[in-house]
Backbone as a printed PyTorch tensor [residue, N CA C, xyz], in Angstrom:
tensor([[[ -7.3790,   8.6310,  19.8720],
         [ -7.8350,   7.6550,  20.8380],
         [ -8.6070,   8.3490,  21.9610]],

        [[ -8.0810,   9.4770,  22.4470],
         [ -8.7370,  10.1390,  23.5740],
         [-10.1280,  10.6430,  23.2260]],

        [[-10.3250,  11.0630,  21.9740],
         [-11.6650,  11.5180,  21.5960],
         [-12.6550,  10.3590,  21.6470]],

        [[-12.2020,   9.1710,  21.3030],
         [-13.1000,   8.0170,  21.2520],
         [-13.3880,   7.4380,  22.6320]],

        [[-12.3700,   7.3660,  23.4810],
         [-12.5640,   6.6750,  24.7680],
         [-12.1890,   7.5440,  25.9660]],

        [[-12.1110,   8.8500,  25.7590],
         [-11.7230,   9.7650,  26.8290],
         [-12.5830,   9.6510,  28.0700]],

        [[-13.8690,   9.4610,  27.8870],
         [-14.7630,   9.3810,  29.0530],
         [-14.4830,   8.1330,  29.8880]],

        [[-14.0600,   7.0460,  29.2350],
         [-13.6840,   5.8450,  29.9930],
         [-12.4810,   6.1330,  30.8890]],

        [[-11.5170,   6.9020,  30.3650],
         [-10.3700,   7.3160,  31.1820],
         [-10.8280,   8.2300,  32.3150]],

        [[-11.6740,   9.2070,  31.9910],
         [-12.1400,  10.1660,  32.9980],
         [-12.8470,   9.4840,  34.1530]],

        [[-13.5690,   8.4200,  33.8800],
         [-14.2900,   7.6950,  34.9280],
         [-13.3940,   6.6950,  35.6640]],

        [[-12.1440,   6.5500,  35.2140],
         [-11.2240,   5.6270,  35.8780],
         [-11.5140,   4.1680,  35.5830]],

        [[-12.1360,   3.8920,  34.4560],
         [-12.5440,   2.5270,  34.1400],
         [-11.5030,   1.7370,  33.3490]],

        [[-10.4760,   2.3930,  32.8470],
         [ -9.5240,   1.7290,  31.9550],
         [ -8.3660,   1.1280,  32.7480]],

        [[ -8.1530,  -0.1850,  32.5650],
         [ -7.0020,  -0.8490,  33.1850],
         [ -5.7860,  -0.7690,  32.2600]],

        [[ -5.9880,  -1.0430,  30.9600],
         [ -4.9200,  -0.9120,  29.9650],
         [ -5.5240,  -0.8050,  28.5730]],

        [[ -4.6930,  -0.3650,  27.6260],
         [ -5.1240,  -0.2210,  26.2330],
         [ -4.0240,  -0.7650,  25.3270]],

        [[ -4.4440,  -1.4620,  24.2900],
         [ -3.5460,  -1.8400,  23.2040],
         [ -4.0910,  -1.1820,  21.9390]],

        [[ -3.2600,  -0.3550,  21.3250],
         [ -3.6840,   0.3940,  20.1370],
         [ -2.8880,  -0.0680,  18.9250]],

        [[ -3.5840,  -0.3210,  17.8380],
         [ -2.9450,  -0.6570,  16.5680],
         [ -3.2580,   0.4810,  15.6000]],

        [[ -2.2140,   1.1470,  15.1090],
         [ -2.4430,   2.2380,  14.1730],
         [ -1.9110,   1.8710,  12.7990]],

        [[ -2.6110,   2.3430,  11.8040],
         [ -2.2580,   2.1250,  10.4060],
         [ -2.1750,   3.5150,   9.7870]],

        [[ -0.9580,   3.9740,   9.5140],
         [ -0.7220,   5.3710,   9.1830],
         [ -0.2260,   5.5380,   7.7460]],

        [[ -0.8180,   6.4980,   7.0650],
         [ -0.4860,   6.7810,   5.6670],
         [  0.8690,   7.4670,   5.5400]],

        [[  1.3560,   7.5260,   4.3060],
         [  2.6350,   8.1800,   4.0170],
         [  2.6230,   9.6470,   4.4260]],

        [[  1.4660,  10.2930,   4.3820],
         [  1.3840,  11.7120,   4.7370],
         [  1.8430,  11.9720,   6.1610]],

        [[  1.7360,  10.9810,   7.0320],
         [  2.1720,  11.1430,   8.4110],
         [  3.6730,  11.2740,   8.5620]],

        [[  4.4120,  10.9740,   7.5120],
         [  5.8690,  11.0750,   7.5960],
         [  6.4390,  12.1800,   6.7090]],

        [[  5.5740,  12.9790,   6.0970],
         [  6.0450,  14.1600,   5.3900],
         [  6.0040,  14.0880,   3.8720]],

        [[  6.2440,  15.2490,   3.2630],
         [  6.1190,  15.4110,   1.8150],
         [  7.0960,  14.5390,   1.0360]],

        [[  8.3430,  14.4520,   1.4870],
         [  9.3120,  13.6290,   0.7560],
         [  8.8930,  12.1630,   0.7350]],

        [[  8.3280,  11.6950,   1.8330],
         [  7.8790,  10.3060,   1.8960],
         [  6.6640,  10.0790,   1.0040]],

        [[  5.7880,  11.0780,   0.9180],
         [  4.6400,  10.9670,   0.0170],
         [  5.1180,  10.8850,  -1.4310]],

        [[  6.0900,  11.6980,  -1.7750],
         [  6.6550,  11.6550,  -3.1270],
         [  7.2970,  10.2970,  -3.4080]],

        [[  7.9960,   9.7650,  -2.4030],
         [  8.6250,   8.4590,  -2.5920],
         [  7.5720,   7.3760,  -2.8350]],

        [[  6.4620,   7.4310,  -2.1160],
         [  5.3880,   6.4590,  -2.3290],
         [  4.8570,   6.5510,  -3.7600]],

        [[  4.5920,   7.7670,  -4.2270],
         [  4.0830,   7.9420,  -5.5920],
         [  5.1090,   7.4510,  -6.6100]],

        [[  6.3700,   7.7740,  -6.3880],
         [  7.4270,   7.3020,  -7.2950],
         [  7.4610,   5.7840,  -7.3340]],

        [[  7.3560,   5.1600,  -6.1730],
         [  7.3480,   3.6980,  -6.1130],
         [  6.1620,   3.1030,  -6.8460]],

        [[  4.9920,   3.7410,  -6.7080],
         [  3.8100,   3.2670,  -7.4320],
         [  4.0480,   3.3270,  -8.9370]],

        [[  4.6760,   4.4270,  -9.3770],
         [  4.9740,   4.5720, -10.8020],
         [  5.9510,   3.5230, -11.2970]],

        [[  6.9770,   3.2440, -10.5110],
         [  7.9610,   2.2220, -10.8840],
         [  7.2820,   0.8650, -11.0010]],

        [[  6.4070,   0.5470, -10.0490],
         [  5.7030,  -0.7400, -10.1010],
         [  4.8190,  -0.8210, -11.3420]],

        [[  4.0830,   0.2450, -11.6190],
         [  3.2230,   0.2430, -12.7960],
         [  4.0390,   0.0780, -14.0710]],

        [[  5.1130,   0.8450, -14.1700],
         [  5.9530,   0.7650, -15.3740],
         [  6.5070,  -0.6430, -15.5820]],

        [[  6.8060,  -1.3270, -14.4880],
         [  7.3990,  -2.6670, -14.5850],
         [  6.4340,  -3.6960, -15.1670]],

        [[  5.1300,  -3.4530, -15.0030],
         [  4.1540,  -4.4720, -15.4300],
         [  3.0880,  -3.9300, -16.3780]],

        [[  3.2720,  -2.7550, -16.9270],
         [  2.1960,  -2.1670, -17.7270],
         [  1.8520,  -2.9980, -18.9530]],

        [[  2.8230,  -3.6390, -19.5830],
         [  2.5090,  -4.4800, -20.7460],
         [  1.6580,  -5.6750, -20.3330]],

        [[  2.0160,  -6.2950, -19.2280],
         [  1.2460,  -7.4410, -18.7330],
         [ -0.1640,  -7.0180, -18.3180]],

        [[ -0.2840,  -5.8480, -17.7110],
         [ -1.6060,  -5.3580, -17.3090],
         [ -2.5030,  -5.0980, -18.5120]],

        [[ -1.9130,  -4.6770, -19.6100],
         [ -2.6870,  -4.3910, -20.8250],
         [ -3.1680,  -5.6630, -21.5100]],

        [[ -2.5950,  -6.7820, -21.1600],
         [ -2.9540,  -8.0600, -21.7760],
         [ -3.8030,  -8.8710, -20.7940]],

        [[ -5.1170,  -8.9780, -21.0430],
         [ -5.9870,  -9.7180, -20.1260],
         [ -5.6030, -11.1890, -19.9680]],

        [[ -4.8370, -11.7200, -20.8960],
         [ -4.4420, -13.1280, -20.8220],
         [ -3.2060, -13.3470, -19.9470]],

        [[ -2.5500, -12.2830, -19.5370],
         [ -1.3450, -12.4670, -18.7180],
         [ -1.7370, -12.9930, -17.3350]],

        [[ -0.8980, -13.8370, -16.7930],
         [ -1.1830, -14.4900, -15.5050],
         [ -0.8630, -13.5420, -14.3520]],

        [[ -1.8100, -13.4130, -13.4300],
         [ -1.6280, -12.5030, -12.2980],
         [ -0.4540, -12.9270, -11.4200]],

        [[ -0.1890, -14.2190, -11.3160],
         [  0.9550, -14.6620, -10.5120],
         [  2.2760, -14.2230, -11.1350]],

        [[  2.3270, -14.1640, -12.4580],
         [  3.5270, -13.6520, -13.1260],
         [  3.6850, -12.1530, -12.8620]],

        [[  2.5760, -11.4390, -12.8790],
         [  2.6030, -10.0030, -12.5770],
         [  3.0610,  -9.7910, -11.1380]],

        [[  2.5120, -10.5650, -10.2350],
         [  2.8820, -10.4580,  -8.8200],
         [  4.3770, -10.7300,  -8.6190]],

        [[  4.8860, -11.7370,  -9.2920],
         [  6.3120, -12.0740,  -9.1800],
         [  7.1790, -10.9180,  -9.6810]],

        [[  6.7700, -10.3090, -10.7790],
         [  7.5300,  -9.1940, -11.3430],
         [  7.4820,  -7.9770, -10.4100]],

        [[  6.3400,  -7.7600,  -9.7850],
         [  6.2100,  -6.6690,  -8.8040],
         [  7.1800,  -6.8950,  -7.6480]],

        [[  7.2050,  -8.1100,  -7.1040],
         [  8.0960,  -8.4230,  -5.9780],
         [  9.5610,  -8.2380,  -6.3700]],

        [[  9.9150,  -8.6700,  -7.5650],
         [ 11.2960,  -8.4870,  -8.0380],
         [ 11.6370,  -7.0050,  -8.1600]],

        [[ 10.6930,  -6.2310,  -8.6400],
         [ 10.9100,  -4.7900,  -8.7950],
         [ 11.0850,  -4.1240,  -7.4360]],

        [[ 10.2560,  -4.5160,  -6.4600],
         [ 10.3830,  -3.9470,  -5.1160],
         [ 11.7470,  -4.2550,  -4.4970]],

        [[ 12.3110,  -5.4030,  -4.8000],
         [ 13.6100,  -5.7970,  -4.2440],
         [ 14.7940,  -5.2110,  -5.0150]],

        [[ 14.5250,  -4.5700,  -6.1180],
         [ 15.5800,  -4.0040,  -6.9590],
         [ 16.3100,  -2.8740,  -6.2250]],

        [[ 17.6000,  -2.7750,  -6.4520],
         [ 18.4000,  -1.6960,  -5.8560],
         [ 17.9680,  -0.3280,  -6.3750]],

        [[ 17.2750,  -0.2970,  -7.5060],
         [ 16.8220,   0.9660,  -8.0980],
         [ 15.4760,   1.4410,  -7.5560]],

        [[ 14.8120,   0.6080,  -6.7550],
         [ 13.4910,   0.9810,  -6.2500],
         [ 13.6380,   2.1240,  -5.2420]],

        [[ 12.7640,   3.1440,  -5.3040],
         [ 12.9100,   4.2950,  -4.4110],
         [ 12.6550,   3.9470,  -2.9370]],

        [[ 13.7120,   4.0750,  -2.1320],
         [ 13.6160,   3.8140,  -0.6860],
         [ 14.4260,   4.8280,   0.1150]],

        [[ 14.7220,   5.9720,  -0.4740],
         [ 15.5910,   6.9550,   0.1730],
         [ 15.0530,   7.4100,   1.5240]],

        [[ 13.7440,   7.6080,   1.6450],
         [ 13.1840,   8.1760,   2.8670],
         [ 12.6140,   7.1190,   3.8090]],

        [[ 11.9050,   6.1390,   3.2800],
         [ 11.3540,   5.0950,   4.1420],
         [ 12.3980,   4.0430,   4.5100]],

        [[ 13.3970,   3.8710,   3.6720],
         [ 14.4200,   2.8650,   3.9270],
         [ 14.0890,   1.5000,   3.3570]],

        [[ 12.8260,   1.2590,   3.1000],
         [ 12.3300,   0.0130,   2.5010],
         [ 11.1630,   0.3770,   1.5880]],

        [[ 10.7770,  -0.5140,   0.6560],
         [  9.6520,  -0.1970,  -0.2270],
         [  8.3280,  -0.0810,   0.5350]],

        [[  7.5920,   0.9960,   0.2800],
         [  6.2420,   1.1160,   0.8230],
         [  5.1960,   0.8640,  -0.2620]],

        [[  5.4560,   1.2850,  -1.4890],
         [  4.4950,   1.0790,  -2.5800],
         [  4.2460,  -0.4150,  -2.7630]],

        [[  2.9790,  -0.8080,  -2.7230],
         [  2.6200,  -2.2140,  -2.8720],
         [  2.8900,  -3.0280,  -1.6230]],

        [[  3.0950,  -2.3730,  -0.5040],
         [  3.4620,  -3.0900,   0.7130],
         [  3.0290,  -2.2890,   1.9400]],

        [[  3.6080,  -2.6170,   3.0720],
         [  3.4550,  -1.8490,   4.2980],
         [  4.7440,  -1.9920,   5.0820]],

        [[  4.9230,  -1.1340,   6.0650],
         [  6.1090,  -1.1880,   6.9150],
         [  5.6170,  -1.3860,   8.3450]],

        [[  5.9060,  -2.5400,   8.9510],
         [  5.3440,  -2.8430,  10.2730],
         [  6.0920,  -2.1700,  11.4200]],

        [[  6.5760,  -0.9660,  11.1760],
         [  7.3750,  -0.2770,  12.1740],
         [  7.4460,   1.1880,  11.7780]],

        [[  7.2910,   2.1030,  12.7180],
         [  7.4010,   3.5310,  12.4280],
         [  8.4010,   4.1430,  13.4020]],

        [[  9.3660,   4.8450,  12.8590],
         [ 10.4130,   5.5360,  13.6070],
         [ 11.4850,   4.5490,  14.0710]],

        [[ 12.2460,   4.9170,  15.0630],
         [ 13.3970,   4.1150,  15.4980],
         [ 13.0120,   3.1590,  16.6230]],

        [[ 13.8290,   2.1240,  16.8050],
         [ 13.5990,   1.1760,  17.8900],
         [ 14.2680,   1.6980,  19.1580]],

        [[ 13.5450,   1.6080,  20.2610],
         [ 14.0780,   2.0170,  21.5560],
         [ 14.6820,   0.8060,  22.2660]],

        [[ 15.3510,   1.0530,  23.3830],
         [ 15.9850,  -0.0340,  24.1330],
         [ 14.9820,  -1.0930,  24.5820]],

        [[ 13.7360,  -0.6800,  24.8560],
         [ 12.7160,  -1.6280,  25.3130],
         [ 12.0620,  -2.3950,  24.1630]],

        [[ 12.5850,  -2.2150,  22.9410],
         [ 12.1470,  -2.9000,  21.7120],
         [ 10.8800,  -2.3170,  21.1050]],

        [[ 10.2900,  -1.3020,  21.7170],
         [  9.1760,  -0.6010,  21.0920],
         [  9.7280,   0.3420,  20.0300]],

        [[  8.8760,   0.6840,  19.0680],
         [  9.2540,   1.7810,  18.1790],
         [  8.9750,   3.0790,  18.9340]],

        [[  9.6330,   4.1320,  18.5150],
         [  9.4100,   5.4240,  19.1700],
         [  7.9540,   5.8530,  19.0320]],

        [[  7.3460,   5.5610,  17.8940],
         [  5.9430,   5.9120,  17.6650],
         [  5.0300,   5.1700,  18.6420]],

        [[  5.3150,   3.8990,  18.8960],
         [  4.5180,   3.1190,  19.8520],
         [  4.7000,   3.6680,  21.2660]],

        [[  5.9170,   3.9980,  21.6200],
         [  6.2260,   4.5480,  22.9350],
         [  5.4830,   5.8610,  23.1540]],

        [[  5.4880,   6.7380,  22.1230],
         [  4.8330,   8.0420,  22.2410],
         [  3.3480,   7.9070,  22.5400]],

        [[  2.7060,   6.8790,  21.9710],
         [  1.2740,   6.7040,  22.2010],
         [  0.9350,   6.6090,  23.6800]],

        [[  1.6920,   5.8390,  24.4160],
         [  1.4490,   5.6960,  25.8520],
         [  1.8730,   6.9140,  26.6430]],

        [[  3.0500,   7.4320,  26.3540],
         [  3.5810,   8.5740,  27.0970],
         [  2.7020,   9.8070,  26.9030]],

        [[  2.3480,  10.0980,  25.6650],
         [  1.5620,  11.3030,  25.3940],
         [  0.1470,  11.1990,  25.9490]],

        [[ -0.4600,  10.0180,  25.8560],
         [ -1.8080,   9.8520,  26.4070],
         [ -1.8000,  10.0750,  27.9100]],

        [[ -0.8600,   9.4490,  28.6130],
         [ -0.7900,   9.6230,  30.0660],
         [ -0.4610,  11.0620,  30.4480]],

        [[  0.3480,  11.7450,  29.6550],
         [  0.6710,  13.1510,  29.9210],
         [ -0.5770,  14.0170,  29.7810]],

        [[ -1.3320,  13.8050,  28.7010],
         [ -2.5630,  14.5780,  28.4870],
         [ -3.5610,  14.3250,  29.6130]],

        [[ -3.6250,  13.0780,  30.0850],
         [ -4.5460,  12.7330,  31.1710],
         [ -4.0650,  13.2450,  32.5260]],

        [[ -2.8300,  13.7250,  32.5900],
         [ -2.2890,  14.2220,  33.8520],
         [ -1.8730,  13.1180,  34.8050]],

        [[ -1.6190,  11.9310,  34.2830],
         [ -1.2360,  10.8020,  35.1330],
         [  0.2340,  10.9070,  35.5190]],

        [[  0.5170,  10.7070,  36.8110],
         [  1.9070,  10.6420,  37.2460],
         [  2.3700,   9.1910,  37.1650]],

        [[  3.5900,   8.9260,  37.5960],
         [  4.1390,   7.5760,  37.4720],
         [  3.2840,   6.5390,  38.2010]],

        [[  2.7260,   6.9160,  39.3380],
         [  1.9140,   5.9750,  40.1240],
         [  0.5680,   5.6780,  39.4660]],

        [[  0.0450,   6.6140,  38.6870],
         [ -1.2820,   6.4200,  38.0860],
         [ -1.2190,   6.1630,  36.5790]],

        [[ -0.0330,   5.8770,  36.0640],
         [  0.1220,   5.6270,  34.6330],
         [ -0.7130,   4.4290,  34.1960]],

        [[ -1.4320,   4.5950,  33.1090],
         [ -2.2120,   3.5090,  32.5180],
         [ -1.3590,   2.8800,  31.4240]],

        [[ -1.1250,   1.5630,  31.4780],
         [ -0.3310,   0.9190,  30.4200],
         [ -1.0250,   1.0420,  29.0600]],

        [[ -0.3030,   1.6040,  28.1150],
         [ -0.8030,   1.7330,  26.7460],
         [  0.3040,   1.2310,  25.8310]],

        [[  0.0130,   0.1700,  25.1180],
         [  0.9880,  -0.4470,  24.2300],
         [  0.3300,  -0.6050,  22.8680]],

        [[  1.0480,  -1.1410,  21.9340],
         [  0.4310,  -1.3640,  20.6430],
         [  1.4300,  -1.5720,  19.5410]],

        [[  0.9550,  -1.3230,  18.3340],
         [  1.7590,  -1.5230,  17.1430],
         [  1.4070,  -0.4250,  16.1450]],

        [[  2.4250,   0.1430,  15.5050],
         [  2.2200,   1.1890,  14.5090],
         [  2.7340,   0.7050,  13.1640]],

        [[  1.8830,   0.7700,  12.1520],
         [  2.1970,   0.2670,  10.8190],
         [  2.0590,   1.4050,   9.8100]],

        [[  3.0540,   1.5570,   8.9430],
         [  2.9620,   2.5250,   7.8450],
         [  2.3690,   1.7900,   6.6460]],

        [[  1.2940,   2.3310,   6.0730],
         [  0.6240,   1.6890,   4.9450],
         [  0.8560,   2.4850,   3.6640]],

        [[  0.7850,   1.7990,   2.5360],
         [  1.0330,   2.4080,   1.2340],
         [ -0.1620,   3.1800,   0.7190]],

        [[ -0.6180,   4.1460,   1.4810],
         [ -1.7140,   5.0320,   1.0970],
         [ -1.2430,   6.4620,   1.3230]],

        [[ -1.8430,   7.3990,   0.6220],
         [ -1.4040,   8.7890,   0.7260],
         [ -1.9070,   9.4800,   1.9900]],

        [[ -3.2280,   9.3960,   2.2440],
         [ -3.7950,  10.1960,   3.3210],
         [ -4.9290,   9.4910,   4.0500]],

        [[ -4.6540,   8.4160,   4.7030],
         [ -5.6860,   7.8390,   5.5640],
         [ -4.9980,   7.1450,   6.7260]],

        [[ -5.5280,   7.3490,   7.8840],
         [ -5.0230,   6.6890,   9.0760],
         [ -6.1980,   5.9210,   9.6830]],

        [[ -5.8810,   4.8280,  10.3360],
         [ -6.9050,   4.0540,  11.0390],
         [ -6.3100,   3.5790,  12.3570]],

        [[ -7.1900,   3.3060,  13.3020],
         [ -6.7310,   2.8300,  14.5970],
         [ -7.7160,   1.8070,  15.1290]],

        [[ -7.1740,   0.7290,  15.6600],
         [ -7.9800,  -0.2800,  16.3320],
         [ -7.5660,  -0.3320,  17.7910]],

        [[ -8.5360,  -0.4420,  18.6830],
         [ -8.2440,  -0.4420,  20.1160],
         [ -8.7620,  -1.7060,  20.7820]],

        [[ -7.9550,  -2.2530,  21.6660],
         [ -8.4000,  -3.2820,  22.6000],
         [ -8.2730,  -2.6510,  23.9790]],

        [[ -9.3630,  -2.6550,  24.7270],
         [ -9.3940,  -1.9560,  26.0100],
         [ -9.7790,  -2.9410,  27.1030]],

        [[ -8.9790,  -3.0250,  28.1380],
         [ -9.3360,  -3.8330,  29.3150],
         [ -9.9190,  -2.8830,  30.3350]],

        [[-11.1780,  -3.1080,  30.6740],
         [-11.8470,  -2.2720,  31.6580],
         [-11.7480,  -2.9080,  33.0370]],

        [[-11.7520,  -2.0610,  34.0460],
         [-11.7260,  -2.5340,  35.4280],
         [-13.1120,  -3.0340,  35.8000]],

        [[-13.1510,  -3.9990,  36.7110],
         [-14.4460,  -4.4310,  37.2440],
         [-14.8940,  -3.3840,  38.2480]],

        [[-16.0930,  -2.8730,  38.0140],
         [-16.5900,  -1.7810,  38.8380],
         [-17.9630,  -2.1480,  39.3720]],

        [[-18.1630,  -1.9080,  40.6380],
         [-19.4900,  -2.1010,  41.2330],
         [-20.2530,  -0.8000,  41.1020]],

        [[-21.3930,  -0.8720,  40.4410],
         [-22.1910,   0.3500,  40.2520],
         [-23.2510,   0.4930,  41.2910]]])
């Protein structure tokens, strides 16, 4: 975020930021990446016969995928819930203020890097989502700028 909008912070133009991040399995480590791949394999194995038959109904395939994801045998040891074929709308643990730790870190770390003390803290909030991809992250920003007379 700072590389993209750092100059807006430096000029004092930012009133607040809302950041939405979409983070791949790689952001949570090798075991989680393996779990994602394992889950993909389980999903494929569950429907491979239907996939091989062009006449099979996609809604039937979708239903079988959902049933497989809900199965007690589906790999969820590291993520805690299925990521393959899905997403997890939460990263890390929930804090007392109801933010996830990952969401909290975004604001705290940005203000620390900027050298902001408690009086000059810029509100930075958002949402962090784990996506069923191996190695890609994305971020969307909504920025409220201050009204400035030039």
